[in-house]
mmCIF file of N, CA and C in Angstrom:
data_model
loop_
_atom_site.group_PDB
_atom_site.id
_atom_site.type_symbol
_atom_site.label_atom_id
_atom_site.label_comp_id
_atom_site.label_asym_id
_atom_site.label_seq_id
_atom_site.Cartn_x
_atom_site.Cartn_y
_atom_site.Cartn_z
ATOM 1 N N MET M 1 -14.520 6.280 -1.282
ATOM 2 C CA MET M 1 -13.323 5.882 -0.601
ATOM 3 C C MET M 1 -12.291 6.983 -0.748
ATOM 4 N N ALA M 2 -11.541 7.195 0.315
ATOM 5 C CA ALA M 2 -10.447 8.162 0.296
ATOM 6 C C ALA M 2 -9.184 7.465 0.778
ATOM 7 N N VAL M 3 -8.036 7.913 0.284
ATOM 8 C CA VAL M 3 -6.752 7.361 0.684
ATOM 9 C C VAL M 3 -5.894 8.506 1.212
ATOM 10 N N ARG M 4 -5.343 8.313 2.401
ATOM 11 C CA ARG M 4 -4.476 9.333 3.003
ATOM 12 C C ARG M 4 -3.058 8.773 3.054
ATOM 13 N N GLN M 5 -2.099 9.530 2.519
ATOM 14 C CA GLN M 5 -0.706 9.105 2.533
ATOM 15 C C GLN M 5 0.049 9.896 3.586
ATOM 16 N N GLU M 6 0.861 9.184 4.368
ATOM 17 C CA GLU M 6 1.724 9.809 5.360
ATOM 18 C C GLU M 6 3.150 9.328 5.110
ATOM 19 N N THR M 7 4.088 10.272 5.094
ATOM 20 C CA THR M 7 5.484 9.925 4.863
ATOM 21 C C THR M 7 6.390 10.956 5.516
ATOM 22 N N SER M 8 7.610 10.553 5.769
ATOM 23 C CA SER M 8 8.647 11.465 6.272
ATOM 24 C C SER M 8 9.777 11.552 5.255
ATOM 25 N N PHE M 9 9.471 11.229 3.995
ATOM 26 C CA PHE M 9 10.461 11.278 2.929
ATOM 27 C C PHE M 9 11.022 12.690 2.815
ATOM 28 N N PRO M 10 12.294 12.904 2.701
ATOM 29 C CA PRO M 10 13.361 11.950 2.453
ATOM 30 C C PRO M 10 14.052 11.433 3.729
ATOM 31 N N ASP M 11 13.578 11.848 4.893
ATOM 32 C CA ASP M 11 14.223 11.389 6.126
ATOM 33 C C ASP M 11 14.082 9.895 6.335
ATOM 34 N N ARG M 12 12.959 9.333 5.918
ATOM 35 C CA ARG M 12 12.715 7.894 6.011
ATOM 36 C C ARG M 12 12.211 7.413 4.660
ATOM 37 N N GLY M 13 12.655 6.244 4.268
ATOM 38 C CA GLY M 13 12.287 5.706 2.959
ATOM 39 C C GLY M 13 11.041 4.843 3.007
ATOM 40 N N SER M 14 10.024 5.303 3.711
ATOM 41 C CA SER M 14 8.792 4.523 3.810
ATOM 42 C C SER M 14 7.590 5.451 3.691
ATOM 43 N N THR M 15 6.436 4.833 3.480
ATOM 44 C CA THR M 15 5.191 5.585 3.406
ATOM 45 C C THR M 15 4.061 4.718 3.933
ATOM 46 N N SER M 16 3.005 5.348 4.389
ATOM 47 C CA SER M 16 1.811 4.638 4.865
ATOM 48 C C SER M 16 0.596 5.205 4.159
ATOM 49 N N LEU M 17 -0.306 4.312 3.771
ATOM 50 C CA LEU M 17 -1.574 4.691 3.170
ATOM 51 C C LEU M 17 -2.681 4.189 4.077
ATOM 52 N N THR M 18 -3.595 5.075 4.457
ATOM 53 C CA THR M 18 -4.740 4.688 5.274
ATOM 54 C C THR M 18 -6.001 4.941 4.470
ATOM 55 N N LEU M 19 -6.877 3.934 4.432
ATOM 56 C CA LEU M 19 -8.103 4.032 3.643
ATOM 57 C C LEU M 19 -9.286 4.418 4.513
ATOM 58 N N LYS M 20 -10.123 5.254 3.960
ATOM 59 C CA LYS M 20 -11.370 5.635 4.609
ATOM 60 C C LYS M 20 -12.493 5.232 3.669
ATOM 61 N N ALA M 21 -13.348 4.332 4.151
ATOM 62 C CA ALA M 21 -14.447 3.839 3.322
ATOM 63 C C ALA M 21 -15.703 3.762 4.175
ATOM 64 N N TYR M 22 -16.801 4.242 3.666
ATOM 65 C CA TYR M 22 -18.063 4.180 4.399
ATOM 66 C C TYR M 22 -18.611 2.755 4.411
ATOM 67 N N ASN M 23 -18.321 2.006 3.336
ATOM 68 C CA ASN M 23 -18.730 0.606 3.219
ATOM 69 C C ASN M 23 -17.538 -0.179 2.691
ATOM 70 N N PRO M 24 -17.415 -1.463 3.055
ATOM 71 C CA PRO M 24 -16.345 -2.276 2.464
ATOM 72 C C PRO M 24 -16.448 -2.262 0.940
ATOM 73 N N GLN M 25 -15.285 -2.238 0.279
ATOM 74 C CA GLN M 25 -15.252 -2.174 -1.181
ATOM 75 C C GLN M 25 -14.296 -3.226 -1.710
ATOM 76 N N ASP M 26 -14.778 -4.084 -2.609
ATOM 77 C CA ASP M 26 -13.933 -5.061 -3.279
ATOM 78 C C ASP M 26 -13.290 -4.383 -4.477
ATOM 79 N N LEU M 27 -11.963 -4.252 -4.445
ATOM 80 C CA LEU M 27 -11.274 -3.672 -5.585
ATOM 81 C C LEU M 27 -9.805 -4.032 -5.555
ATOM 82 N N ILE M 28 -9.152 -3.777 -6.674
ATOM 83 C CA ILE M 28 -7.720 -4.005 -6.810
ATOM 84 C C ILE M 28 -7.028 -2.660 -6.686
ATOM 85 N N LEU M 29 -6.137 -2.554 -5.723
ATOM 86 C CA LEU M 29 -5.355 -1.340 -5.520
ATOM 87 C C LEU M 29 -3.964 -1.601 -6.082
ATOM 88 N N CYS M 30 -3.508 -0.772 -7.009
ATOM 89 C CA CYS M 30 -2.203 -0.957 -7.645
ATOM 90 C C CYS M 30 -1.227 0.083 -7.103
ATOM 91 N N LEU M 31 -0.127 -0.407 -6.565
ATOM 92 C CA LEU M 31 0.899 0.460 -5.985
ATOM 93 C C LEU M 31 2.138 0.456 -6.864
ATOM 94 N N ARG M 32 2.641 1.622 -7.171
ATOM 95 C CA ARG M 32 3.857 1.747 -7.984
ATOM 96 C C ARG M 32 5.047 1.286 -7.164
ATOM 97 N N MET M 33 5.862 0.414 -7.745
ATOM 98 C CA MET M 33 7.057 -0.101 -7.097
ATOM 99 C C MET M 33 8.270 0.433 -7.860
ATOM 100 N N PRO M 34 8.768 1.609 -7.468
ATOM 101 C CA PRO M 34 9.845 2.237 -8.237
ATOM 102 C C PRO M 34 11.127 1.404 -8.226
ATOM 103 N N GLY M 35 11.822 1.428 -9.345
ATOM 104 C CA GLY M 35 13.062 0.676 -9.463
ATOM 105 C C GLY M 35 14.105 1.071 -8.439
ATOM 106 N N TRP M 36 14.146 2.348 -8.039
ATOM 107 C CA TRP M 36 15.158 2.801 -7.083
ATOM 108 C C TRP M 36 14.911 2.260 -5.677
ATOM 109 N N ALA M 37 13.723 1.746 -5.411
ATOM 110 C CA ALA M 37 13.392 1.246 -4.074
ATOM 111 C C ALA M 37 13.841 -0.199 -3.860
ATOM 112 N N TRP M 38 14.372 -0.831 -4.893
ATOM 113 C CA TRP M 38 14.789 -2.232 -4.784
ATOM 114 C C TRP M 38 16.256 -2.309 -4.482
ATOM 115 N N PRO M 39 16.807 -3.316 -3.894
ATOM 116 C CA PRO M 39 16.113 -4.438 -3.252
ATOM 117 C C PRO M 39 15.625 -4.033 -1.864
ATOM 118 N N GLY M 40 14.885 -4.876 -1.241
ATOM 119 C CA GLY M 40 14.447 -4.636 0.131
ATOM 120 C C GLY M 40 13.064 -4.048 0.275
ATOM 121 N N THR M 41 12.339 -3.857 -0.819
ATOM 122 C CA THR M 41 10.984 -3.325 -0.722
ATOM 123 C C THR M 41 10.072 -4.354 -0.068
ATOM 124 N N ARG M 42 9.310 -3.902 0.926
ATOM 125 C CA ARG M 42 8.347 -4.759 1.602
ATOM 126 C C ARG M 42 7.026 -4.015 1.698
ATOM 127 N N VAL M 43 5.917 -4.748 1.600
ATOM 128 C CA VAL M 43 4.580 -4.161 1.691
ATOM 129 C C VAL M 43 3.793 -4.944 2.735
ATOM 130 N N TYR M 44 3.108 -4.200 3.617
ATOM 131 C CA TYR M 44 2.282 -4.796 4.659
ATOM 132 C C TYR M 44 0.881 -4.206 4.572
ATOM 133 N N VAL M 45 -0.131 -5.058 4.740
ATOM 134 C CA VAL M 45 -1.510 -4.601 4.848
ATOM 135 C C VAL M 45 -1.978 -4.975 6.240
ATOM 136 N N ASN M 46 -2.301 -3.957 7.027
ATOM 137 C CA ASN M 46 -2.725 -4.156 8.418
ATOM 138 C C ASN M 46 -1.725 -5.014 9.187
ATOM 139 N N GLY M 47 -0.429 -4.775 8.931
ATOM 140 C CA GLY M 47 0.636 -5.472 9.636
ATOM 141 C C GLY M 47 1.021 -6.824 9.075
ATOM 142 N N GLU M 48 0.299 -7.323 8.066
ATOM 143 C CA GLU M 48 0.577 -8.631 7.476
ATOM 144 C C GLU M 48 1.381 -8.461 6.196
ATOM 145 N N ALA M 49 2.550 -9.118 6.141
ATOM 146 C CA ALA M 49 3.410 -9.024 4.958
ATOM 147 C C ALA M 49 2.682 -9.541 3.726
ATOM 148 N N GLN M 50 2.855 -8.831 2.620
ATOM 149 C CA GLN M 50 2.245 -9.214 1.353
ATOM 150 C C GLN M 50 3.300 -9.855 0.460
ATOM 151 N N ARG M 51 2.898 -10.861 -0.283
ATOM 152 C CA ARG M 51 3.811 -11.507 -1.214
ATOM 153 C C ARG M 51 4.078 -10.547 -2.367
ATOM 154 N N MET M 52 5.341 -10.351 -2.661
ATOM 155 C CA MET M 52 5.736 -9.428 -3.718
ATOM 156 C C MET M 52 5.728 -10.144 -5.065
ATOM 157 N N THR M 53 4.849 -9.721 -5.955
ATOM 158 C CA THR M 53 4.777 -10.299 -7.287
ATOM 159 C C THR M 53 5.077 -9.257 -8.357
ATOM 160 N N ALA M 54 5.520 -8.092 -7.941
ATOM 161 C CA ALA M 54 5.795 -7.015 -8.893
ATOM 162 C C ALA M 54 7.294 -6.912 -9.139
ATOM 163 N N ALA M 55 7.649 -6.566 -10.345
ATOM 164 C CA ALA M 55 9.041 -6.327 -10.699
ATOM 165 C C ALA M 55 9.377 -4.860 -10.441
ATOM 166 N N PRO M 56 10.650 -4.543 -10.203
ATOM 167 C CA PRO M 56 11.031 -3.146 -10.033
ATOM 168 C C PRO M 56 10.561 -2.308 -11.224
ATOM 169 N N GLY M 57 9.969 -1.160 -10.932
ATOM 170 C CA GLY M 57 9.486 -0.268 -11.975
ATOM 171 C C GLY M 57 8.090 -0.587 -12.473
ATOM 172 N N SER M 58 7.413 -1.524 -11.818
ATOM 173 C CA SER M 58 6.058 -1.885 -12.244
ATOM 174 C C SER M 58 5.079 -1.617 -11.096
ATOM 175 N N TYR M 59 3.968 -2.317 -11.093
ATOM 176 C CA TYR M 59 2.932 -2.119 -10.083
ATOM 177 C C TYR M 59 2.663 -3.415 -9.318
ATOM 178 N N LEU M 60 2.401 -3.274 -8.035
ATOM 179 C CA LEU M 60 1.966 -4.387 -7.201
ATOM 180 C C LEU M 60 0.457 -4.267 -7.055
ATOM 181 N N ALA M 61 -0.278 -5.298 -7.471
ATOM 182 C CA ALA M 61 -1.736 -5.286 -7.391
ATOM 183 C C ALA M 61 -2.165 -6.037 -6.136
ATOM 184 N N ILE M 62 -2.945 -5.378 -5.280
ATOM 185 C CA ILE M 62 -3.465 -6.000 -4.064
ATOM 186 C C ILE M 62 -4.982 -6.030 -4.186
ATOM 187 N N GLU M 63 -5.518 -7.246 -4.299
ATOM 188 C CA GLU M 63 -6.963 -7.419 -4.459
ATOM 189 C C GLU M 63 -7.547 -7.933 -3.154
ATOM 190 N N ARG M 64 -8.543 -7.220 -2.646
ATOM 191 C CA ARG M 64 -9.190 -7.608 -1.393
ATOM 192 C C ARG M 64 -10.438 -6.774 -1.165
ATOM 193 N N SER M 65 -11.138 -7.073 -0.117
ATOM 194 C CA SER M 65 -12.250 -6.245 0.316
ATOM 195 C C SER M 65 -11.676 -5.226 1.296
ATOM 196 N N TRP M 66 -11.595 -3.986 0.873
ATOM 197 C CA TRP M 66 -11.001 -2.928 1.686
ATOM 198 C C TRP M 66 -12.046 -2.364 2.632
ATOM 199 N N LYS M 67 -11.628 -2.149 3.879
ATOM 200 C CA LYS M 67 -12.538 -1.624 4.902
ATOM 201 C C LYS M 67 -11.985 -0.322 5.478
ATOM 202 N N ASN M 68 -12.825 0.426 6.130
ATOM 203 C CA ASN M 68 -12.430 1.664 6.770
ATOM 204 C C ASN M 68 -11.292 1.395 7.758
ATOM 205 N N GLY M 69 -10.231 2.185 7.638
ATOM 206 C CA GLY M 69 -9.101 2.072 8.549
ATOM 207 C C GLY M 69 -8.010 1.114 8.089
ATOM 208 N N ASP M 70 -8.218 0.387 6.982
ATOM 209 C CA ASP M 70 -7.155 -0.480 6.484
ATOM 210 C C ASP M 70 -5.913 0.364 6.210
ATOM 211 N N ARG M 71 -4.746 -0.241 6.499
ATOM 212 C CA ARG M 71 -3.488 0.503 6.370
ATOM 213 C C ARG M 71 -2.492 -0.312 5.553
ATOM 214 N N ILE M 72 -1.826 0.387 4.656
ATOM 215 C CA ILE M 72 -0.772 -0.212 3.827
ATOM 216 C C ILE M 72 0.523 0.486 4.186
ATOM 217 N N ASP M 73 1.522 -0.297 4.516
ATOM 218 C CA ASP M 73 2.850 0.250 4.829
ATOM 219 C C ASP M 73 3.863 -0.352 3.872
#
């Protein structure tokens, strides 16, 4: 599996991660949620809002079967 990050930081305060996988993979992906990004941090997987269970300065764990082309914004 490979992960590609695209961002326009510092012009825009967002980033996108696109996954490349030859086969679906069940795993937990942990994303750093920096304290400076709060409040207002939102995470989407393939356009679907994710419930935020991470505190500022910690990690958000997203557990799922990841497939080729999945995108995290």
